[in-house]
Coordinates of C-alpha atoms in Angstrom, one line a residue:
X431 CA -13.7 26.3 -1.5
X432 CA -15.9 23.4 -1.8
X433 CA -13.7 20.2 -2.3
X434 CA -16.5 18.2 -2.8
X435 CA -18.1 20.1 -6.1
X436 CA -14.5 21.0 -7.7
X437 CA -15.4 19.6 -11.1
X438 CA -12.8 22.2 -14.1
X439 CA -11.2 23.5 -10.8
X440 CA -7.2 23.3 -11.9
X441 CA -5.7 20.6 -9.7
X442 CA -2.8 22.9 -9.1
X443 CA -5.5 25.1 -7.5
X444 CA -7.1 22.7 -4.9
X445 CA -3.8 22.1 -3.6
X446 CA -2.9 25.0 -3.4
X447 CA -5.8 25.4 -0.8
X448 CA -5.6 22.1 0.7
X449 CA -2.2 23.0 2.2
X450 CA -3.5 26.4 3.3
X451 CA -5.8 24.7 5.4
X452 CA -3.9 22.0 6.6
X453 CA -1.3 24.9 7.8
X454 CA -4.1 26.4 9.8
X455 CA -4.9 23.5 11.4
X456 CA -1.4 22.5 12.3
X457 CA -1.1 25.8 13.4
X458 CA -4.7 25.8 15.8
X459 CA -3.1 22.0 17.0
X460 CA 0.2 23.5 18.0
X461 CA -1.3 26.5 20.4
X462 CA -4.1 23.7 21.3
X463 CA -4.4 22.6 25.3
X464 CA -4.8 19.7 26.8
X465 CA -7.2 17.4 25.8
X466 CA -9.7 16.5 28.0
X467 CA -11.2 12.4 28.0
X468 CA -14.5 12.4 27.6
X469 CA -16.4 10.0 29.4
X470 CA -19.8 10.2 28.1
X471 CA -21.2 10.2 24.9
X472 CA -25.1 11.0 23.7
X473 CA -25.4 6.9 23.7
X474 CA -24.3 7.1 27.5
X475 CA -20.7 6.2 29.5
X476 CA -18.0 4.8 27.1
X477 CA -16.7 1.5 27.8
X478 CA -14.1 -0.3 26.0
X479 CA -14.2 -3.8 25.0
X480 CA -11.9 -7.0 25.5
X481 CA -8.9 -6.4 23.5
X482 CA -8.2 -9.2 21.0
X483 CA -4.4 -8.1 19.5
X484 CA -1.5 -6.0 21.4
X485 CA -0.1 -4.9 18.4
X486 CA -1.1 -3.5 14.9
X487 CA 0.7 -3.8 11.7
X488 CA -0.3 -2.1 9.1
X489 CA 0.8 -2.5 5.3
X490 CA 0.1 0.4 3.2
X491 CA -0.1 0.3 0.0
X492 CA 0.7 3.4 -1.2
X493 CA -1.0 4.8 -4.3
X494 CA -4.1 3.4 -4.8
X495 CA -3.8 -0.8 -5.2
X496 CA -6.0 -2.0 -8.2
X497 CA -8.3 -4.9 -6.1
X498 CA -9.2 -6.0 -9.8
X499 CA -5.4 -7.1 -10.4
X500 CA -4.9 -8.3 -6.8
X501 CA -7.8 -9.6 -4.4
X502 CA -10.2 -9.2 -6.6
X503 CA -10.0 -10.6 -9.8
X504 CA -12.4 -10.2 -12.7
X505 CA -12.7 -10.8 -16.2
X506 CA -9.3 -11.2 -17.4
X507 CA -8.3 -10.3 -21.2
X508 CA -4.2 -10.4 -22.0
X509 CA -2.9 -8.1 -24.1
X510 CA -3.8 -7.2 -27.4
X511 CA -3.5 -4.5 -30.0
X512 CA -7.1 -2.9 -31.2
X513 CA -8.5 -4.5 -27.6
X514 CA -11.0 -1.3 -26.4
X515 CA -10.3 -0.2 -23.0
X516 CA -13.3 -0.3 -22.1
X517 CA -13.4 -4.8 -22.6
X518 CA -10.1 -4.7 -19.6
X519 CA -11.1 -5.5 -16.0
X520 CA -8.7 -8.0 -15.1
X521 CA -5.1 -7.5 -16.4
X522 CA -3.9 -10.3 -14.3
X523 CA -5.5 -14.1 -14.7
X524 CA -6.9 -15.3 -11.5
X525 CA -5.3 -17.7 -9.3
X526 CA -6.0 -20.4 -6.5
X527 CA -5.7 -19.8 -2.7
X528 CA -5.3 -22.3 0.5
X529 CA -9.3 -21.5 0.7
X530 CA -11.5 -23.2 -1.6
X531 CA -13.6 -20.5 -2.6
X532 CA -11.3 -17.4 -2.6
X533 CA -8.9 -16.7 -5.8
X534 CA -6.4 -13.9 -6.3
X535 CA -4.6 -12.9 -9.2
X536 CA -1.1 -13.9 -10.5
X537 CA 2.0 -13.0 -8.9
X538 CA 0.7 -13.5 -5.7
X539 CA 0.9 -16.9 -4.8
X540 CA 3.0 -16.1 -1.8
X541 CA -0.1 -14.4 -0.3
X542 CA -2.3 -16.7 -1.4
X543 CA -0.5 -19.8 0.5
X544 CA -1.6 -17.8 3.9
X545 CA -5.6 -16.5 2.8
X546 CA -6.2 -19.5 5.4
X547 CA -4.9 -17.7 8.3
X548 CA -7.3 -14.3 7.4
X549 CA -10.1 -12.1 6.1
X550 CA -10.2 -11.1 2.5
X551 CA -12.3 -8.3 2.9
X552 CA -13.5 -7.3 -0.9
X553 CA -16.3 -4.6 -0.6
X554 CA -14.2 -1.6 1.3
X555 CA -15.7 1.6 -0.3
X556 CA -14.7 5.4 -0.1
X557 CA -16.5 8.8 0.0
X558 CA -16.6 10.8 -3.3
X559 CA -14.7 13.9 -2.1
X560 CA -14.5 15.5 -6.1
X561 CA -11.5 15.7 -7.4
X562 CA -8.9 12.9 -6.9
X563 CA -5.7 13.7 -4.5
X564 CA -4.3 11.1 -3.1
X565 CA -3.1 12.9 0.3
X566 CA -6.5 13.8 0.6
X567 CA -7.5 10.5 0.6
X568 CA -4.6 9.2 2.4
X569 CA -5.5 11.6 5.1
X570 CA -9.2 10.4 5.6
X571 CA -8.0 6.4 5.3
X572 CA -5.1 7.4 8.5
X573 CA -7.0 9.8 10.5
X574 CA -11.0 8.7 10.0
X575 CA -11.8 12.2 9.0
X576 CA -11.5 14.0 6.0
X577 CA -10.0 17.0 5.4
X578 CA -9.0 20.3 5.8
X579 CA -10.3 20.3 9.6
X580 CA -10.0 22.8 11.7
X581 CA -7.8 21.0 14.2
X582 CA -5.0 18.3 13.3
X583 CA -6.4 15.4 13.5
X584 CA -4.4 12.5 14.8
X585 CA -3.4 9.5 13.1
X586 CA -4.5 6.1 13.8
X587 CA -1.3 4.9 15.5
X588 CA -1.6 7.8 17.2
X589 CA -4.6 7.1 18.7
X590 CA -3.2 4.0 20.1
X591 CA 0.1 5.2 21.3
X592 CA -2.2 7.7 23.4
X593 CA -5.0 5.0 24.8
X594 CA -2.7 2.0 24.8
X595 CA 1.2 3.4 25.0
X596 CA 3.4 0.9 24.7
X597 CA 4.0 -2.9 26.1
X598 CA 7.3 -1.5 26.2
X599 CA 8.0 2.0 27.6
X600 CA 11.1 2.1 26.2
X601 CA 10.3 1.3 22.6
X602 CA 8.6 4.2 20.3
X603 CA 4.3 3.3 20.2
X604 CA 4.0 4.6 16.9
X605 CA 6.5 3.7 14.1
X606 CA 6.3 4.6 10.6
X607 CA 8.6 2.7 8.0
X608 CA 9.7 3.3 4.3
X609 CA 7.9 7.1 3.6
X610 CA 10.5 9.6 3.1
X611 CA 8.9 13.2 4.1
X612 CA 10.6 15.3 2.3
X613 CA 12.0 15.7 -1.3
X614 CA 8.9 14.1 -3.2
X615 CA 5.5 15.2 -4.1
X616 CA 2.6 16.4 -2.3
X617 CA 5.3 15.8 1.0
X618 CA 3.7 18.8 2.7
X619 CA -0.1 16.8 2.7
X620 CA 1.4 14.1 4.1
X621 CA 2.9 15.2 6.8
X622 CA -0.2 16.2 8.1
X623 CA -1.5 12.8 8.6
X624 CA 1.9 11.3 9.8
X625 CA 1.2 13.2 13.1
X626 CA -0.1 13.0 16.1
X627 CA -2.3 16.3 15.8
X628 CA -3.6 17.4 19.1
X629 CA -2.7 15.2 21.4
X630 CA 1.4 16.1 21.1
X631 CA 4.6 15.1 19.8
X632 CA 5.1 12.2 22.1
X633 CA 2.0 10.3 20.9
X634 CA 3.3 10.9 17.2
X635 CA 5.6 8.6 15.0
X636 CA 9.2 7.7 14.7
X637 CA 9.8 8.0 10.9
X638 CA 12.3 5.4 9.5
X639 CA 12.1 5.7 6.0
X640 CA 15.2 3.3 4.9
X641 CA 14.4 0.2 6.9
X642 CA 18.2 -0.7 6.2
X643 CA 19.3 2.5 8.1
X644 CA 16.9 2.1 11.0
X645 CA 19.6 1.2 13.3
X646 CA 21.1 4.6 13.0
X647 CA 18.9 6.1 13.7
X648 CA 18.9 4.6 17.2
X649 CA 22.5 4.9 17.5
X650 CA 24.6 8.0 19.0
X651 CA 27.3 9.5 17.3
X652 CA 30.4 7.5 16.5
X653 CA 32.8 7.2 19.5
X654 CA 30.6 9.7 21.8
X655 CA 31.2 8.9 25.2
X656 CA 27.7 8.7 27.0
X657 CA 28.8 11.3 29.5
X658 CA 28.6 13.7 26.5
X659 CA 25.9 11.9 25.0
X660 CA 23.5 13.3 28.3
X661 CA 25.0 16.9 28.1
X662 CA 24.3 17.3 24.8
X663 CA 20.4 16.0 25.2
X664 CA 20.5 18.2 28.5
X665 CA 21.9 21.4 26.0
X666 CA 19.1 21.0 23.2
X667 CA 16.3 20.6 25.5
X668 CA 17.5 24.5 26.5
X669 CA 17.3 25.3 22.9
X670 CA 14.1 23.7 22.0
X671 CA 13.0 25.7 25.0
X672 CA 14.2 28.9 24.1
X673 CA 13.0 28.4 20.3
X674 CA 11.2 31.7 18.9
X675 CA 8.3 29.2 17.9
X676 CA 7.6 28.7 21.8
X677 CA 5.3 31.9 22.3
X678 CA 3.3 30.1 19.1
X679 CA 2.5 26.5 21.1
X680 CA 0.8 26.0 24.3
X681 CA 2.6 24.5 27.7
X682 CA 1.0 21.4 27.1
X683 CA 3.0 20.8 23.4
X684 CA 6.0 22.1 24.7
X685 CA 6.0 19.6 27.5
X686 CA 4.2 16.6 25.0
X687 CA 7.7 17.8 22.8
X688 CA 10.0 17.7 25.5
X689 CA 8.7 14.2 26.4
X690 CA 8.9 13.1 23.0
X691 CA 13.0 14.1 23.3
X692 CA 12.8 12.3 26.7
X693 CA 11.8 9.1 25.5
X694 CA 14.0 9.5 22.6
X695 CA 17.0 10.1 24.7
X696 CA 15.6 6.6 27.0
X697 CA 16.0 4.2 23.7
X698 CA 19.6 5.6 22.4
X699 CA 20.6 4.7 25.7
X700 CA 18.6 1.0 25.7
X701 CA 19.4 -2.4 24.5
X702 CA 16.7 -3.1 22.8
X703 CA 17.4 -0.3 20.3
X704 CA 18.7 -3.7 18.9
X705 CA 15.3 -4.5 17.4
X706 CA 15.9 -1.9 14.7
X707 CA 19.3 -3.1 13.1
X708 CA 17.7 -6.1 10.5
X709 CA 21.1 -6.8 9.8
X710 CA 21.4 -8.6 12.9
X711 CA 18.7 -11.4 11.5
X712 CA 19.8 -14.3 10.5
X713 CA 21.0 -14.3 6.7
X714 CA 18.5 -16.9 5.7
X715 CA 15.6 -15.2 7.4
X716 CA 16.8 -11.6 6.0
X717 CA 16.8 -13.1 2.4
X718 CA 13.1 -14.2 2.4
X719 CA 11.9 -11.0 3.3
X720 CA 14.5 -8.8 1.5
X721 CA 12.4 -7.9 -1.9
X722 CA 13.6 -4.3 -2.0
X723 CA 12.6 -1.2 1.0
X724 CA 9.0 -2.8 1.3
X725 CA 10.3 -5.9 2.7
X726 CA 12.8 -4.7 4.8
X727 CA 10.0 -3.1 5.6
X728 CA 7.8 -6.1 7.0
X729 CA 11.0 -7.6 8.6
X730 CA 11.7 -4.6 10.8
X731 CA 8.3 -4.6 11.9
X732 CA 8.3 -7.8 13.0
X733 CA 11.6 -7.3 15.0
X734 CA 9.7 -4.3 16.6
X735 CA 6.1 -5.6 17.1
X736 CA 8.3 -8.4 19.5
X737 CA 10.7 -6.2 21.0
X738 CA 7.0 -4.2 22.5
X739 CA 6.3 -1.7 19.6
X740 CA 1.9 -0.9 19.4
X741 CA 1.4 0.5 16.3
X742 CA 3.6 0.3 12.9
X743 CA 3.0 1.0 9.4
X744 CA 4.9 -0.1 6.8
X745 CA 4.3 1.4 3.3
X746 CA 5.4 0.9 0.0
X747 CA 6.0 4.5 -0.4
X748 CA 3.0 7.2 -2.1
X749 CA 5.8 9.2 -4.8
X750 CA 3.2 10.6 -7.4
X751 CA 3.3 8.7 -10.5
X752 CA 5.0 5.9 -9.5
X753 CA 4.5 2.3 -7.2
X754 CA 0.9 1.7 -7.4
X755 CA 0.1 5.1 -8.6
X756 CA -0.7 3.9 -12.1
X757 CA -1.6 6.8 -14.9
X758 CA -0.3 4.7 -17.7
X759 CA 1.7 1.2 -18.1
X760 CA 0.0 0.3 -15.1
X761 CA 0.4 -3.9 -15.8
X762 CA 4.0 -3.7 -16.4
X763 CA 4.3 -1.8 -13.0
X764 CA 1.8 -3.7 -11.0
X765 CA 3.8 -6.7 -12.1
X766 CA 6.5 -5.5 -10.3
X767 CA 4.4 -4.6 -6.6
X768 CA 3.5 -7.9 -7.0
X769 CA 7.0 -8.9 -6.9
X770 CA 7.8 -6.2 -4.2
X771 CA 4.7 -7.3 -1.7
X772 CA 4.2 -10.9 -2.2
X773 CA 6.8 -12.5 -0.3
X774 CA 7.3 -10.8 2.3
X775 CA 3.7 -10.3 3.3
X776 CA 3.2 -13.9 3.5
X777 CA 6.6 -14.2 5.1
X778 CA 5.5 -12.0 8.2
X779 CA 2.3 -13.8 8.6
X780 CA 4.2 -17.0 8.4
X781 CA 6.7 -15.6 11.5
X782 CA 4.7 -14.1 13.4
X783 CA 2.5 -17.6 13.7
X784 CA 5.7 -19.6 14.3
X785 CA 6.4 -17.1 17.2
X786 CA 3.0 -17.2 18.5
X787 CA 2.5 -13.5 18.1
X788 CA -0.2 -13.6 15.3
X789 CA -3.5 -14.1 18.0
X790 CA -2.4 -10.8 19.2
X791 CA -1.0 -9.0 16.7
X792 CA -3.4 -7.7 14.2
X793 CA -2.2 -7.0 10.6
X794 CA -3.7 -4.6 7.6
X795 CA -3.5 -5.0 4.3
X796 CA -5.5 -1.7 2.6
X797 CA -4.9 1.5 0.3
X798 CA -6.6 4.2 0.2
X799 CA -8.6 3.3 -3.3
X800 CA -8.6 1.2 -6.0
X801 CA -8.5 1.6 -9.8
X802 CA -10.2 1.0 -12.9
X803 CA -9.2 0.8 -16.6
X804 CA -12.6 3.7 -17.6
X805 CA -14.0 4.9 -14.4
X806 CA -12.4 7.9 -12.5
X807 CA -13.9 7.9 -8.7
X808 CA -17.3 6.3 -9.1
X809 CA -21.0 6.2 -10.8
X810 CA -22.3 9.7 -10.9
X811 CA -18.7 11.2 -9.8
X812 CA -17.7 14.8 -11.2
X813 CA -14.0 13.4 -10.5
X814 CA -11.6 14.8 -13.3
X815 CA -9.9 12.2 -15.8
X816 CA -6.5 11.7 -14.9
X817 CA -5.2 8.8 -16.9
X818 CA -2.0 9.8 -18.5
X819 CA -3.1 8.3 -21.7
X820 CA -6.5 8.8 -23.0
X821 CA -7.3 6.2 -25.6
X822 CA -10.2 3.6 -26.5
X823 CA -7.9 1.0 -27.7
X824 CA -4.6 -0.6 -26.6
X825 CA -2.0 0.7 -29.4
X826 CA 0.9 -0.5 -27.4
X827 CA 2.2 -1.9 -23.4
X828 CA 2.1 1.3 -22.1
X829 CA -2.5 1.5 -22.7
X830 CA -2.3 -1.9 -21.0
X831 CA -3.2 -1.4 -17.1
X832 CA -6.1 0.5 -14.6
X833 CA -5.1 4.0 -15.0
X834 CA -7.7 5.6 -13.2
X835 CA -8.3 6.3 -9.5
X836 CA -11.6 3.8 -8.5
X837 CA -13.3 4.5 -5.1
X838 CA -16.5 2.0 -5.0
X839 CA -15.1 -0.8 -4.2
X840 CA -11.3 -1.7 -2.6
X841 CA -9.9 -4.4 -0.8
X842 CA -8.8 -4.9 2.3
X843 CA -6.9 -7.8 4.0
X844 CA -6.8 -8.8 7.6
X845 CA -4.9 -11.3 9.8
X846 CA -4.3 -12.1 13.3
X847 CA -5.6 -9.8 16.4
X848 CA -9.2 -12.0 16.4
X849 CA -10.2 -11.8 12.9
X850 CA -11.9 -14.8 11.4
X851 CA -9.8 -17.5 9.1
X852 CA -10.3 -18.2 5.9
X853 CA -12.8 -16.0 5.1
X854 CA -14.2 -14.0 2.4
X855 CA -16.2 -10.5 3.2
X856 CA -18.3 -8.7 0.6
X857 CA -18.1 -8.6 -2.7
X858 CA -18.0 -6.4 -6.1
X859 CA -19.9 -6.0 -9.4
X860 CA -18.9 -9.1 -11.7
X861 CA -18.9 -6.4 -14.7
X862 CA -18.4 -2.7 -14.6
X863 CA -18.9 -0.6 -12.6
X864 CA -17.0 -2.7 -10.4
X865 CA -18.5 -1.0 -6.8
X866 CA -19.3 -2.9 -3.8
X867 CA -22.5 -5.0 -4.2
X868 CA -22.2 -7.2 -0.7
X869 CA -21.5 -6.1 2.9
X870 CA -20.1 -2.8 2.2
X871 CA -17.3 -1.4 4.9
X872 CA -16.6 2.3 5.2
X873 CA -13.7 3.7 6.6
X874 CA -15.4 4.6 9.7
X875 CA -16.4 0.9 10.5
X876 CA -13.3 -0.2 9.1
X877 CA -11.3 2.0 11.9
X878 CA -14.0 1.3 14.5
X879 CA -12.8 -2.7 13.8
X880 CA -10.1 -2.0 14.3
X881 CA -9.7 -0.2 17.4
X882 CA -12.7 -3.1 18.8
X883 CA -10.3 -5.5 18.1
X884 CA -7.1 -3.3 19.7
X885 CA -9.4 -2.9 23.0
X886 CA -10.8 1.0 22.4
X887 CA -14.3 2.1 21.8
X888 CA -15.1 3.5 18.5
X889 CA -17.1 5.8 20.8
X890 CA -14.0 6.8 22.6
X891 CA -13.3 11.1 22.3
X892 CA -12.0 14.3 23.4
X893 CA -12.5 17.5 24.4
X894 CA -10.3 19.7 22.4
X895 CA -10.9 23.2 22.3
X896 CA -14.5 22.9 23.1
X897 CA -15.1 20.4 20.0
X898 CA -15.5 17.1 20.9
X899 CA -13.2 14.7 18.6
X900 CA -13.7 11.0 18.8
X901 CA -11.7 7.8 17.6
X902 CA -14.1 7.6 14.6
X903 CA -16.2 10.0 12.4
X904 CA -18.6 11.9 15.2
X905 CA -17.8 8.2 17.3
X906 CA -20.5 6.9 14.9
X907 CA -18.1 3.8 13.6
X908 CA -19.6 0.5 13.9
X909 CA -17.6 -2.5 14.3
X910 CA -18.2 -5.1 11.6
X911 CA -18.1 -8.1 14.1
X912 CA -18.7 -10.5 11.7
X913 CA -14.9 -10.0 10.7
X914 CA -14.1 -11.6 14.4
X915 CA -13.7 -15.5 15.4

């Protein structure tokens, strides 16, 4: 099936495929050997360049984040019976920022105390890939490629807990915070980008999806005495061993998962499993952050990012139809991200500086699209409507928001880790369509920034199963280096 020219094909049915793909390739990763560095490239040896940040933090906003009623503010009309959709841009008015020439849009004033200390990037664009699923989108935004492939690609943290590891062998590389994996929509897609595909299970991420139970996870049992503790871990490594899926995966994913357990065993037995209990943060510090799961969120990373973690993504949480997946009453719900974001966004930016961990620690504000009030996907896109509800002209609340999924233009903010202060990158259309006029950043140069800026070549690659697979698309990411100080 062509995913790209799926215009009248049932949604129900492209999924339906997707996930028979992605199963194939989870499949091919699982019996997949080791893969092998690959030194050279067609442009001659790889070399990496001077790593500006340590750490990576990356806030994910879940859903697809409407730049026009965030970062990027347009026209703005209140609400009005008889008002034709077609006359909203803007739901939100527009509001000042600590930099002269950079507005935002109500509800964030949090965020726009610290737009000194970063990049607003406002001209992020993504692929037309047909019809609109967000795990498929998710998927190219986290891996760099988009999918199905034929072998599991790895995430982005992934990538780094492989190159980099971790300042701290004790503590995970990759951490993923607030996505529950199972018992929602579309859970099986996204599991296949929260993974570290080929290279093994140690490389992948520790999934926390209650911030507020983080620290049991970390914990053993309740009165086990650690004697018992080790013969228990020594007794499941037998099992895992002896599972009937072991004639499906290679030695080298058997071993990658037994070092995964290894290292898991290694931090229930550590101190510093202390970084993942937030209740042990001050109560006045807790509050600031403490806006719901989100920012809990933002505060366990923090604890984590000091305590030696590489990579952690926070998210707001992708449920279908809900957070900033928007098909109708999509004001009265953005409203409420705001509320949910703001804060503690700022709030990490703020600690992080006071602890002098912001130079090296780069941070990521980004979605994987925007939206728009008429336009589904982009000029000339086959995308299918999927606004919940189809009218001309606000009739009541619920007709007052961007209902449908917008891919020209996005925005993405960045702080810390080298990036440039103060500064405003790109640009949109003043009037619909609202797609990136100035400076445009794909995903590949996006993810070839950041890994520049985290000290890996966007060239970098492997060798896996005779295909080489690089960092970024084909290793032909380009580092936007006008982002960097």
């Amino acid at each position: 099936m062509n995913f790209s020219g799926d215009h009248g094909v049932p949604e129900r049915v492209l999924r339906r495929e997707f996930l028979n793909r992605l199963s194939a390739a989870g499949a091919a990763a699982l019996a997949s050997g080791v893969p092998r560095l690959l030194a050279n490239d067609s442009l001659g040896a790889i070399e990496h360049p001077q790593p500006r940040a340590d750490a990576c933090i990356l806030l994910w906003m879940a859903g697809g984040m409407a730049a026009p009623d965030t970062f990027d503010p347009k026209r703005y009309h209140p609400f009005e019976k008889g008002l034709p959709v077609k006359e909203m841009l803007s739901t939100f008015p527009a509001i000042d920022t600590a930099v002269d020439d950079i507005k935002i849009c109500q509800g964030l004033e949090n965020i726009a105390s610290v737009m000194d200390r970063g990049t607003l990037i406002r001209s992020h664009v993504q692929p037309d890939l047909g019809s609109i699923l967000h795990s498929r989108h998710q998927y190219h935004w986290h891996t760099g490629y988009v999918p199905p492939q034929t072998v599991a690609a790895p995430h982005l943290g992934a990538w780094m807990s492989r190159v980099l590891g971790a300042p701290n062998d004790v503590m995970p590389a990759f951490i993923n915070i607030g996505q529950r994996l199972e018992g929602i929509g579309e859970s099986e897609e996204l599991k296949a980008f929260t993974t570290a595909g080929f290279f093994g299970s140690e490389f992948g991420p520790m999934n926390l999806p209650y911030p507020d139970q983080a620290a049991v996870s970390v914990r053993p049992p309740k009165g086990m005495q650690s004697q018992r503790f080790a013969d228990r871990n020594r007794l499941f490594r037998k099992l895992v061993d002896a599972s009937p899926d072991r004639d499906r995966m290679s030695d080298y994913q058997q071993e990658s998962m037994l070092r995964s357990m290894d290292a898991a065993y290694r931090l229930l037995s550590s101190k510093d499993r202390e970084a993942f209990d937030i209740t042990l943060e001050p109560r006045e510090s807790f509050e600031k952050y403490d806006t719901g799961r989100f920012g809990q969120g933002c505060l366990l990373a923090r604890r984590l990012v000091e305590s030696g973690a590489r990579f952690v993504e926070v998210t707001t949480e992708y449920v279908p139809f809900l957070h900033w997946d928007t098909h109708n009453d999509g004001h009265t719900t953005t409203a409420r991200m705001h509320r949910e974001i703001d804060r503690p966004i700022a709030q990490l930016i703020r600690d992080l500086e006071d602890r002098k961990l912001l130079d090296r620690t780069l941070v990521i504000v980004a979605s994987e699209f925007s939206r728009d009030a008429l336009m589904e996907g982009k000029p000339g896109s086959n995308a299918n409507d999927q606004a919940r509800e189809k009218v001309d002209a606000l009739g009541e609340m619920k007709h007052y928001g961007l209902h449908r999924h917008f891919t020209g233009g996005s925005s993405v903010l960045m702080f810390g880790g080298g990036i440039k202060k103060g500064q405003l990158y790109g640009s949109t259309a003043p009037e619909r369509p609202l797609v990136a006029i100035e400076n445009p950043v794909s995903i590949e140069d996006l993810h070839a920034t950041i890994m520049t800026a985290m000290g890996i070549s966007p060239r970098m690659g492997y060798e896996i199963e005779g295909r080489p697979f690089y960092v970024t698309e084909d290793g032909k990411g380009r580092s936007v280096d006008a982002l960097f100080a």
